[in-house]
PDB file of C-alpha atoms in Angstrom:
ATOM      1  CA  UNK A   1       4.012  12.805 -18.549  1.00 53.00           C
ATOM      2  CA  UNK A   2       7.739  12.846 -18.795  1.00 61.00           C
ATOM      3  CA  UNK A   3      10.386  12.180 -16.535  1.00 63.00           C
ATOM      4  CA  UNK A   4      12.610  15.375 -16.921  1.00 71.00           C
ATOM      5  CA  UNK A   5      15.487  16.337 -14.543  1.00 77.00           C
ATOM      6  CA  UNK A   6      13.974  19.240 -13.157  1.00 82.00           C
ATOM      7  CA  UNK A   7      10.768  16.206 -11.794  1.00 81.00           C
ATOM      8  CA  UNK A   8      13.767  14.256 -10.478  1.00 81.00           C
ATOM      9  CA  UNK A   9      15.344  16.921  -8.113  1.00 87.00           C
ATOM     10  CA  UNK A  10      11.930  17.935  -6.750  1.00 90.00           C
ATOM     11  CA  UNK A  11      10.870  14.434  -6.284  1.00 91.00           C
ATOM     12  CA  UNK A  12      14.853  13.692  -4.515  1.00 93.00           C
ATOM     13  CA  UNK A  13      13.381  16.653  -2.401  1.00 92.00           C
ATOM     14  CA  UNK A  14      10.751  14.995  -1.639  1.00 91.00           C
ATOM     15  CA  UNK A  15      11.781  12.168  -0.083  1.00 94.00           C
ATOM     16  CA  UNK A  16      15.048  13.738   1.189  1.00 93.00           C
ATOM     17  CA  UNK A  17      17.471  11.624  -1.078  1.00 95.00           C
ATOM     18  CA  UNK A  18      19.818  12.500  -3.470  1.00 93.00           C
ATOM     19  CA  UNK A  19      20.313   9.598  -5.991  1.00 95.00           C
ATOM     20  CA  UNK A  20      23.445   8.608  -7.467  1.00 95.00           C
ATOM     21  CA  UNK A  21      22.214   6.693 -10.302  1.00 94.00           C
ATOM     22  CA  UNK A  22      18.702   8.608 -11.196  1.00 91.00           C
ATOM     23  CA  UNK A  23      17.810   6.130 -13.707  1.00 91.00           C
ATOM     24  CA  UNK A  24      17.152   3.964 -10.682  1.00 95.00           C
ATOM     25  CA  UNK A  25      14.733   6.165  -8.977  1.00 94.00           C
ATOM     26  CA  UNK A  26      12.932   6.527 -12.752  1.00 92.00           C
ATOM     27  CA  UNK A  27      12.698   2.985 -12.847  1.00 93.00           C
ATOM     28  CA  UNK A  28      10.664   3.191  -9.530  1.00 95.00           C
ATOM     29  CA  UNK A  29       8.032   5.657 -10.704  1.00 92.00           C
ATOM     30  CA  UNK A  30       7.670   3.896 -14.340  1.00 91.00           C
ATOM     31  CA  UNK A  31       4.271   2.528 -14.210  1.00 91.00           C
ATOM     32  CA  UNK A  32       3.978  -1.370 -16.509  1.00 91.00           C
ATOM     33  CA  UNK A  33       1.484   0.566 -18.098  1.00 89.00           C
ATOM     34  CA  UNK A  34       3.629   2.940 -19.343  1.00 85.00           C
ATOM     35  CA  UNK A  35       6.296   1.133 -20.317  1.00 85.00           C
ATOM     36  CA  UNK A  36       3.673  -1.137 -22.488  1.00 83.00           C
ATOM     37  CA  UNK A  37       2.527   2.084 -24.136  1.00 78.00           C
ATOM     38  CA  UNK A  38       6.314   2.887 -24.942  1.00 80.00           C
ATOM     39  CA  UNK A  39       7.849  -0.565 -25.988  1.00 75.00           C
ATOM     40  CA  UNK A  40      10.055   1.453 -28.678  1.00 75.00           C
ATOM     41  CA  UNK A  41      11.902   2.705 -25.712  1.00 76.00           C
ATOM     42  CA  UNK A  42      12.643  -0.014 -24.224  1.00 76.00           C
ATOM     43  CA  UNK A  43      11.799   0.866 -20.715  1.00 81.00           C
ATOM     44  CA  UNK A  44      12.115  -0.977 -17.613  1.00 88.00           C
ATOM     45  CA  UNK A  45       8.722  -0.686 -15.152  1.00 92.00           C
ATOM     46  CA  UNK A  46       8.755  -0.739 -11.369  1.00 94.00           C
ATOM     47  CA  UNK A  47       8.221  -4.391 -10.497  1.00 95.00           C
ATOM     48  CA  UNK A  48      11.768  -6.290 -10.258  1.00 96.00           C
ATOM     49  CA  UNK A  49      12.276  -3.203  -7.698  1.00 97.00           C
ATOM     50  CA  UNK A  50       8.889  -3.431  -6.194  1.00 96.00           C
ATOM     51  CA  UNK A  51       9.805  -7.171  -5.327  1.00 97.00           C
ATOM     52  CA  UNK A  52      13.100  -6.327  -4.165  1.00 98.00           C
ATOM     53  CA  UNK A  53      11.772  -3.279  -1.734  1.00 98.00           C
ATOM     54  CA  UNK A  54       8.913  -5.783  -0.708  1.00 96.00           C
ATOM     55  CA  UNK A  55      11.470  -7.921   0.681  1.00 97.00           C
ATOM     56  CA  UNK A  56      13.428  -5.105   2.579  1.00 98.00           C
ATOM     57  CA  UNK A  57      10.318  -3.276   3.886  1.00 98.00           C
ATOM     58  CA  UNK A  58       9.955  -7.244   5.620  1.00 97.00           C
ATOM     59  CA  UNK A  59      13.534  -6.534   7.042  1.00 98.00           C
ATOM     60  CA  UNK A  60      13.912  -3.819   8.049  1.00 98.00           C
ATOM     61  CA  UNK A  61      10.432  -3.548   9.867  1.00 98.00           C
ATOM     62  CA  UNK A  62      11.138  -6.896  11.357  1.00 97.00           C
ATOM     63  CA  UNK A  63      14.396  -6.068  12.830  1.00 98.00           C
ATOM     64  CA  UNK A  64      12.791  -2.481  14.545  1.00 98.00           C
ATOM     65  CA  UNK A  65       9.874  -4.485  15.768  1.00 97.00           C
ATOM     66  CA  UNK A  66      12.229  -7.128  17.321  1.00 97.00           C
ATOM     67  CA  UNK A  67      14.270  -4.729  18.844  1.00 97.00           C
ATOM     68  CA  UNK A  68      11.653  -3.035  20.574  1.00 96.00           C
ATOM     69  CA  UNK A  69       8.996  -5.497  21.485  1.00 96.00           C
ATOM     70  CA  UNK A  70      11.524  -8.095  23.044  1.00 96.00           C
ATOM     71  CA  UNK A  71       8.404  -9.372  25.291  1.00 95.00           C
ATOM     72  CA  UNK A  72       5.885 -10.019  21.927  1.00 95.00           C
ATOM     73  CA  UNK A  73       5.876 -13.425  20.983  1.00 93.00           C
ATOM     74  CA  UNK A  74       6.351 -13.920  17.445  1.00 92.00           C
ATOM     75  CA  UNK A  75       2.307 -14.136  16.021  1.00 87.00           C
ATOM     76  CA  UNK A  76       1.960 -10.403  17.922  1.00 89.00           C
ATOM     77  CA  UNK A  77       4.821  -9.480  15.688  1.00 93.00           C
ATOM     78  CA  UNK A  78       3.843 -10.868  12.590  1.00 90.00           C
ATOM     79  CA  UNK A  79       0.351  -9.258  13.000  1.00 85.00           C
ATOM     80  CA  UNK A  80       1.929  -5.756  13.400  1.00 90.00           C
ATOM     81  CA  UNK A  81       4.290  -6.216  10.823  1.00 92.00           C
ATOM     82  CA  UNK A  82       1.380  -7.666   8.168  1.00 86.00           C
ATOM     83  CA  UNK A  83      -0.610  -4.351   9.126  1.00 87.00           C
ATOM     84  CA  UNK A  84       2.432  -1.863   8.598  1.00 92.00           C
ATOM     85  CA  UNK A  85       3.510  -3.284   5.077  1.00 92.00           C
ATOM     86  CA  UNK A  86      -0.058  -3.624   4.026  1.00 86.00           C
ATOM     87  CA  UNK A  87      -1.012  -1.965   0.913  1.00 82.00           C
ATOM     88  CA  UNK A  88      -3.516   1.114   2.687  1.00 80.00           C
ATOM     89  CA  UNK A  89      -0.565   2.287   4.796  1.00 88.00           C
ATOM     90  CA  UNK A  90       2.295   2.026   2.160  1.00 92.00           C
ATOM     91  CA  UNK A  91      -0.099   3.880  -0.218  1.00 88.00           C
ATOM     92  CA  UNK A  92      -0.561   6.683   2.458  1.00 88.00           C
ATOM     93  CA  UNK A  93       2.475   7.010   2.837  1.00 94.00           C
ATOM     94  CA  UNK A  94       3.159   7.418  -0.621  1.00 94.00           C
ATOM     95  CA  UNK A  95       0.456  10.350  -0.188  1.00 92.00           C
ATOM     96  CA  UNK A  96       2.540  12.073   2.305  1.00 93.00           C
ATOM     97  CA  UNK A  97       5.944  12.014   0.184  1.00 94.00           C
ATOM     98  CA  UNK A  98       3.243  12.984  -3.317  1.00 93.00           C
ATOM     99  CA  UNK A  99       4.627   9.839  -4.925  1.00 94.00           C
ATOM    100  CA  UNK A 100       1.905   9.788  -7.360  1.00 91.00           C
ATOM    101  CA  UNK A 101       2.463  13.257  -8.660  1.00 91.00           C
ATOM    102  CA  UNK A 102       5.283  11.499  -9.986  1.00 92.00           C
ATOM    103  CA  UNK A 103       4.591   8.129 -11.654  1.00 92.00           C
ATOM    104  CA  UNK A 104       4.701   7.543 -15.255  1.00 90.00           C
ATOM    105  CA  UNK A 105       1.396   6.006 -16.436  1.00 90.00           C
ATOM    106  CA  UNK A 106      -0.091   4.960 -19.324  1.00 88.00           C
ATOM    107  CA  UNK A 107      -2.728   6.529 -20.921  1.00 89.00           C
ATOM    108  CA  UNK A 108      -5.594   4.665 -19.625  1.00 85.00           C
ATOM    109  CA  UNK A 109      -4.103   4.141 -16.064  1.00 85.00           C
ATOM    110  CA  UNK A 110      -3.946   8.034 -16.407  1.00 85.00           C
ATOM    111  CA  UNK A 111      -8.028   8.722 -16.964  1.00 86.00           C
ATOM    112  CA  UNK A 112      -9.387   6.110 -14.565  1.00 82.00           C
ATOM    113  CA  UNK A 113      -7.272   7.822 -11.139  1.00 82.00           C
ATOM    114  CA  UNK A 114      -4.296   5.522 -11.603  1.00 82.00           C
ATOM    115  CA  UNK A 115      -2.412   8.311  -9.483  1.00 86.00           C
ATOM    116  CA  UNK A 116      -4.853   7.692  -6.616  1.00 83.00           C
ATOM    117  CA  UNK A 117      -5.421   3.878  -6.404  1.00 83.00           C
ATOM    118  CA  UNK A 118      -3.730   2.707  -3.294  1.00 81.00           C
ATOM    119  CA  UNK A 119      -2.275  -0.674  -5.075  1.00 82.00           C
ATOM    120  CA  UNK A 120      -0.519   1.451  -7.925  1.00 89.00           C
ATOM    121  CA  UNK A 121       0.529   3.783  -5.146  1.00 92.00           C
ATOM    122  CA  UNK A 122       1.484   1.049  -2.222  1.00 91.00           C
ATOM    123  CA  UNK A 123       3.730  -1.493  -5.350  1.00 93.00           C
ATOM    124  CA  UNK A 124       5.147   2.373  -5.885  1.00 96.00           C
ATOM    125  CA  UNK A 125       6.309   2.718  -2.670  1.00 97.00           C
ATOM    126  CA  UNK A 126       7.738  -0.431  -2.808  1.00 97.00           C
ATOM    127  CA  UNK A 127       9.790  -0.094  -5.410  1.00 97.00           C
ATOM    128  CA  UNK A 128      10.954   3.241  -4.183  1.00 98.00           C
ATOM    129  CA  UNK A 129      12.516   1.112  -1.421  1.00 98.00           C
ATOM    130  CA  UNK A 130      13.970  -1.254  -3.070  1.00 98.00           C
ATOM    131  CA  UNK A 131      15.467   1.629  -5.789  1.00 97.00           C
ATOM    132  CA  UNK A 132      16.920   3.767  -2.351  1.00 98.00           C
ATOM    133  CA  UNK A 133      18.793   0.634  -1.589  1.00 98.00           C
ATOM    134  CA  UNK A 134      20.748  -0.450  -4.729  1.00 98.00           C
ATOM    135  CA  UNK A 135      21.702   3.366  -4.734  1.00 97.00           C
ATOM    136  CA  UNK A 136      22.091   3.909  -1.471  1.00 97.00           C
ATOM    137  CA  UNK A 137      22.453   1.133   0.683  1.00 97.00           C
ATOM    138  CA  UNK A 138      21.024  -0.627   3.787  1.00 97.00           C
ATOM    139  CA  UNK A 139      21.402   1.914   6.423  1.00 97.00           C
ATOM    140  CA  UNK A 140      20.042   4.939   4.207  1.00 97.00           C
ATOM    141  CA  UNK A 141      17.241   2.990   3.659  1.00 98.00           C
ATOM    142  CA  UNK A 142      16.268   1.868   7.199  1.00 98.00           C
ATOM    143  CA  UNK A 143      16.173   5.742   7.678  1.00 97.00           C
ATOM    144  CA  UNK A 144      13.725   6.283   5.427  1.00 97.00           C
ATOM    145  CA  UNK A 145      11.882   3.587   6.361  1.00 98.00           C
ATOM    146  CA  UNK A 146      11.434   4.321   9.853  1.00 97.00           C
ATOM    147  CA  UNK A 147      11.217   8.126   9.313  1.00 96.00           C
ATOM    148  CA  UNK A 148       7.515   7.465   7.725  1.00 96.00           C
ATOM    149  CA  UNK A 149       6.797   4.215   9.505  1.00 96.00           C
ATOM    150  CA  UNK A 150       7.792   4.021  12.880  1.00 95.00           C
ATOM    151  CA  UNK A 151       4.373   6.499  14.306  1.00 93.00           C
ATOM    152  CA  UNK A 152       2.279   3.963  12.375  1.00 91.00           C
ATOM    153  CA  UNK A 153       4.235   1.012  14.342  1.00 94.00           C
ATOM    154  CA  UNK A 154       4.099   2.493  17.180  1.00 93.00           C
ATOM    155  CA  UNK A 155      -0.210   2.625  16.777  1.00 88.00           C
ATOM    156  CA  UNK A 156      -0.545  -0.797  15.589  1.00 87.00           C
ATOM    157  CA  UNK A 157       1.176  -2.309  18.485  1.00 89.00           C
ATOM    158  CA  UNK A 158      -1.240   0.212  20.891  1.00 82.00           C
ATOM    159  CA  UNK A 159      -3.965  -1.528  19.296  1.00 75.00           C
ATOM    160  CA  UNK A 160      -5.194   1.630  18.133  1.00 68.00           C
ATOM    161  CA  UNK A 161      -4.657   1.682  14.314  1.00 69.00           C
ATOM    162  CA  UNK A 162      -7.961   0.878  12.850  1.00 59.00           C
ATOM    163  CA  UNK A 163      -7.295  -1.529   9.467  1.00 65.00           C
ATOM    164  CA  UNK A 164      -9.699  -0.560   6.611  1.00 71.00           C
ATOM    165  CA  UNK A 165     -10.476  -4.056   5.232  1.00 81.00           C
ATOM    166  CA  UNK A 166     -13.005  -2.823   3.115  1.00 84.00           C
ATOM    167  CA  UNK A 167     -10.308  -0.817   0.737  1.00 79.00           C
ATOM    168  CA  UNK A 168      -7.536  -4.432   1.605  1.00 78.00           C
ATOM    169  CA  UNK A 169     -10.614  -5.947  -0.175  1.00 86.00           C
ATOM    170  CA  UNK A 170     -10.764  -4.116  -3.116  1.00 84.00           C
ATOM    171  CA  UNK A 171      -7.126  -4.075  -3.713  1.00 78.00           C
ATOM    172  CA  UNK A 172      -7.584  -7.534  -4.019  1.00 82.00           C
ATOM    173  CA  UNK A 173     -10.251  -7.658  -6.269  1.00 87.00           C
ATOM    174  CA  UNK A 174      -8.682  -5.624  -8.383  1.00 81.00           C
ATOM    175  CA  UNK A 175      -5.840  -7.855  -9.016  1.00 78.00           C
ATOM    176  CA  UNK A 176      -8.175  -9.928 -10.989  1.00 82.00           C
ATOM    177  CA  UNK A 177     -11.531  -7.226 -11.806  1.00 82.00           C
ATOM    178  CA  UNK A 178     -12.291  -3.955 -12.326  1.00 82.00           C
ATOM    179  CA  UNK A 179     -15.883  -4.451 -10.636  1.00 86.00           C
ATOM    180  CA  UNK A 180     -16.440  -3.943  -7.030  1.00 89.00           C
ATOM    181  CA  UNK A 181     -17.979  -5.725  -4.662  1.00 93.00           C
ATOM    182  CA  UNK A 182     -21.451  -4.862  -2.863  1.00 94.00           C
ATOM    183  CA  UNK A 183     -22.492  -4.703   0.491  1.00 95.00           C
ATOM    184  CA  UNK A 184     -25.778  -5.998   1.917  1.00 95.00           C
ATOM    185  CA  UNK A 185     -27.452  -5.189   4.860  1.00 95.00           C
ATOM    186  CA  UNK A 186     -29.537  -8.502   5.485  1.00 95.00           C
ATOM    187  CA  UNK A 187     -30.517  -7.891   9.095  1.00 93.00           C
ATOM    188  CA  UNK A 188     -31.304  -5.270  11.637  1.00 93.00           C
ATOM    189  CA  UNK A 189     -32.039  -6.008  15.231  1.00 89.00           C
ATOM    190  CA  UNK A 190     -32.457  -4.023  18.591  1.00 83.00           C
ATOM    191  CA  UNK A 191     -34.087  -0.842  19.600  1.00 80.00           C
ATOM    192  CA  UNK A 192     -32.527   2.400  18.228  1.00 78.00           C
ATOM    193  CA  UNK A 193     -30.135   2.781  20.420  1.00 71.00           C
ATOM    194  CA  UNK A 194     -28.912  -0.730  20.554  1.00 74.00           C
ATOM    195  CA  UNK A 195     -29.003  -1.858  16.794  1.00 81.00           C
ATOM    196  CA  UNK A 196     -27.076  -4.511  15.141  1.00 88.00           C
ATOM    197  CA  UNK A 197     -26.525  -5.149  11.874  1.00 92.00           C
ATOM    198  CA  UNK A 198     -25.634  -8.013  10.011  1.00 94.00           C
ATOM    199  CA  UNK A 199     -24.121  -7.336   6.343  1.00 96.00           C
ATOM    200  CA  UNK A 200     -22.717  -9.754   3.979  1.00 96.00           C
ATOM    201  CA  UNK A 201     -19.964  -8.417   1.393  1.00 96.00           C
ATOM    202  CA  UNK A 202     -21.140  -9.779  -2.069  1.00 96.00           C
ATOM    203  CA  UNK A 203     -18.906 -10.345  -5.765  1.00 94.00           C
ATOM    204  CA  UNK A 204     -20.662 -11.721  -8.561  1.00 91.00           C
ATOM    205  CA  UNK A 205     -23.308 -13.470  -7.234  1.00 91.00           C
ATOM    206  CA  UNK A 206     -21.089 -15.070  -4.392  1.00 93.00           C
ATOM    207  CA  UNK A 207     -21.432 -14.385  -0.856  1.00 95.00           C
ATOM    208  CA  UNK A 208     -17.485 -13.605  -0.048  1.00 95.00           C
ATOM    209  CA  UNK A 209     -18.270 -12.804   4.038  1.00 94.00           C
ATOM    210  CA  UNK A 210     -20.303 -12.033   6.505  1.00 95.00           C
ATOM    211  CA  UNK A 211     -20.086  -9.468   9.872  1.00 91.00           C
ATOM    212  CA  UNK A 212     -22.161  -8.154  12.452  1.00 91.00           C
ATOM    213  CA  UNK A 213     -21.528  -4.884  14.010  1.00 84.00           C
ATOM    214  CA  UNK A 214     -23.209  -1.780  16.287  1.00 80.00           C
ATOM    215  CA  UNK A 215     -22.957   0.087  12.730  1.00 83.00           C
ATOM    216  CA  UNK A 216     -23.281  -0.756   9.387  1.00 88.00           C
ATOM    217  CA  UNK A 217     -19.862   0.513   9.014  1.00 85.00           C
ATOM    218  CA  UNK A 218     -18.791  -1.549  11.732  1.00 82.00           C
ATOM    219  CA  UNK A 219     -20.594  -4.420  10.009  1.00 88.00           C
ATOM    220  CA  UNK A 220     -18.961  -4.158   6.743  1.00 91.00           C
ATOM    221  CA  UNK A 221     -15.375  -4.219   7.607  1.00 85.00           C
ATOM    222  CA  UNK A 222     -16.131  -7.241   9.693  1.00 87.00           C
ATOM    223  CA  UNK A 223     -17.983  -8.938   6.323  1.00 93.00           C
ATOM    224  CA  UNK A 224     -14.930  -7.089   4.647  1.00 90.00           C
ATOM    225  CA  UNK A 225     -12.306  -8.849   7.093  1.00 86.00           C
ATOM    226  CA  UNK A 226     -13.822 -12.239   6.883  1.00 89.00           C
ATOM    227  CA  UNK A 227     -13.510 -11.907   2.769  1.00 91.00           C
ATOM    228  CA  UNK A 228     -10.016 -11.280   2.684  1.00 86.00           C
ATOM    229  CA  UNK A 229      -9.512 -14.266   5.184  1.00 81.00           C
ATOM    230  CA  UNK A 230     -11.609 -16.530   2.732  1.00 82.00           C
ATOM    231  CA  UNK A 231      -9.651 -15.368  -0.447  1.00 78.00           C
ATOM    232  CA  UNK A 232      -6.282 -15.737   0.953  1.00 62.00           C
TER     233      UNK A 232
END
């Protein structure tokens, strides 16, 4: 897939900003793995802006949160902030804006759903901020930050957003593996209407967590959680 002028107006459509310096939003969308495949053209991937948007996503949510929490003390922030920047919600909302009908993969990035994996997607997003704001500046960016975020602050803080640490897990094993981990149910208790299970999250041949839950589903993002709190 190219990157051809007529991809760059629909995708400044898209996100409802008209670029100045285009080769900055191209940079955002260029895949390493494309780049790598295309070293005679010297391209420049996503990931110096990815970095830099990583930063202001920190910033700017910060600030908003801040502003409008002034009784949260500052762990209640943090944990709202960690859940808003996490990589699930910045890939969904690089669903809403079709970010990935855009990115420039390579070729094997392309056949295994590259355009679908949330940590391609959510490091997309990222860099997509951090391109807005060398073209555009601080303010502009805010804006667009807050157009697609603030609903999803706004249910974190209600304690209603619902974290899916079973996909947070995988984009974390992936860093490092293509395999995925299993899930075990290794206990069941109660009478049919009162069950509870206990299921440990498993990654070759280690035990990585364990939860307990009313479901199994329940169960697993609790073994799911407790991973992720092991790893990092």
């Amino acid at each position: 897939m190219e990157f051809d002028k007529q991809k760059v107006d629909k995708l400044e459509q898209e996100i409802e900003v008209e670029f100045q310096n285009e080769e900055l939003l191209k940079r955002a969308i260029t895949h390493k793995s494309y780049s790598n495949e295309n070293r005679e053209r010297s391209l420049k991937n996503n990931e110096r802006l990815e970095f830099l948007g990583d930063a202001i996503l920190d910033l700017v949510i910060s600030e908003y949160i801040f502003a409008e929490y002034p009784d949260h003390p500052e762990g209640e922030l943090a944990k709202i902030r960690s859940v808003v920047v996490s990589a699930p919600v910045l890939a969904e909302k690089s669903k809403e804006i079709n970010l990935g009908n855009y990115l420039l993969l390579g070729k094997g990035e392309e056949i295994t759903g590259g355009r679908k994996r949330n940590s391609i997607l959510a490091d997309a997003f990222e860099a997509l901020v951090g391109s807005i704001y060398l073209d555009q500046g601080l303010e502009v960016v805010r804006e667009f930050i807050l157009e697609l975020l603030t609903a999803d602050i706004m249910t974190v803080e209600a304690g209603e957003h619902i974290q899916d640490y079973k996909t947070l897990l995988q984009e974390l094993i992936q860093q490092s593996s293509n395999s995925r981990p299993d899930y075990l149910v290794v206990k069941e208790e109660g009478p049919d209407h009162n069950k509870e299970f206990t299921v440990q999250v498993v990654f070759e041949d280690e035990v990585l967590g364990t939860g307990i839950g009313s479901s199994k589903k329940e169960a697993q993002q609790q073994a799911a959680k407790n991973a992720i709190k092991k790893i990092q």
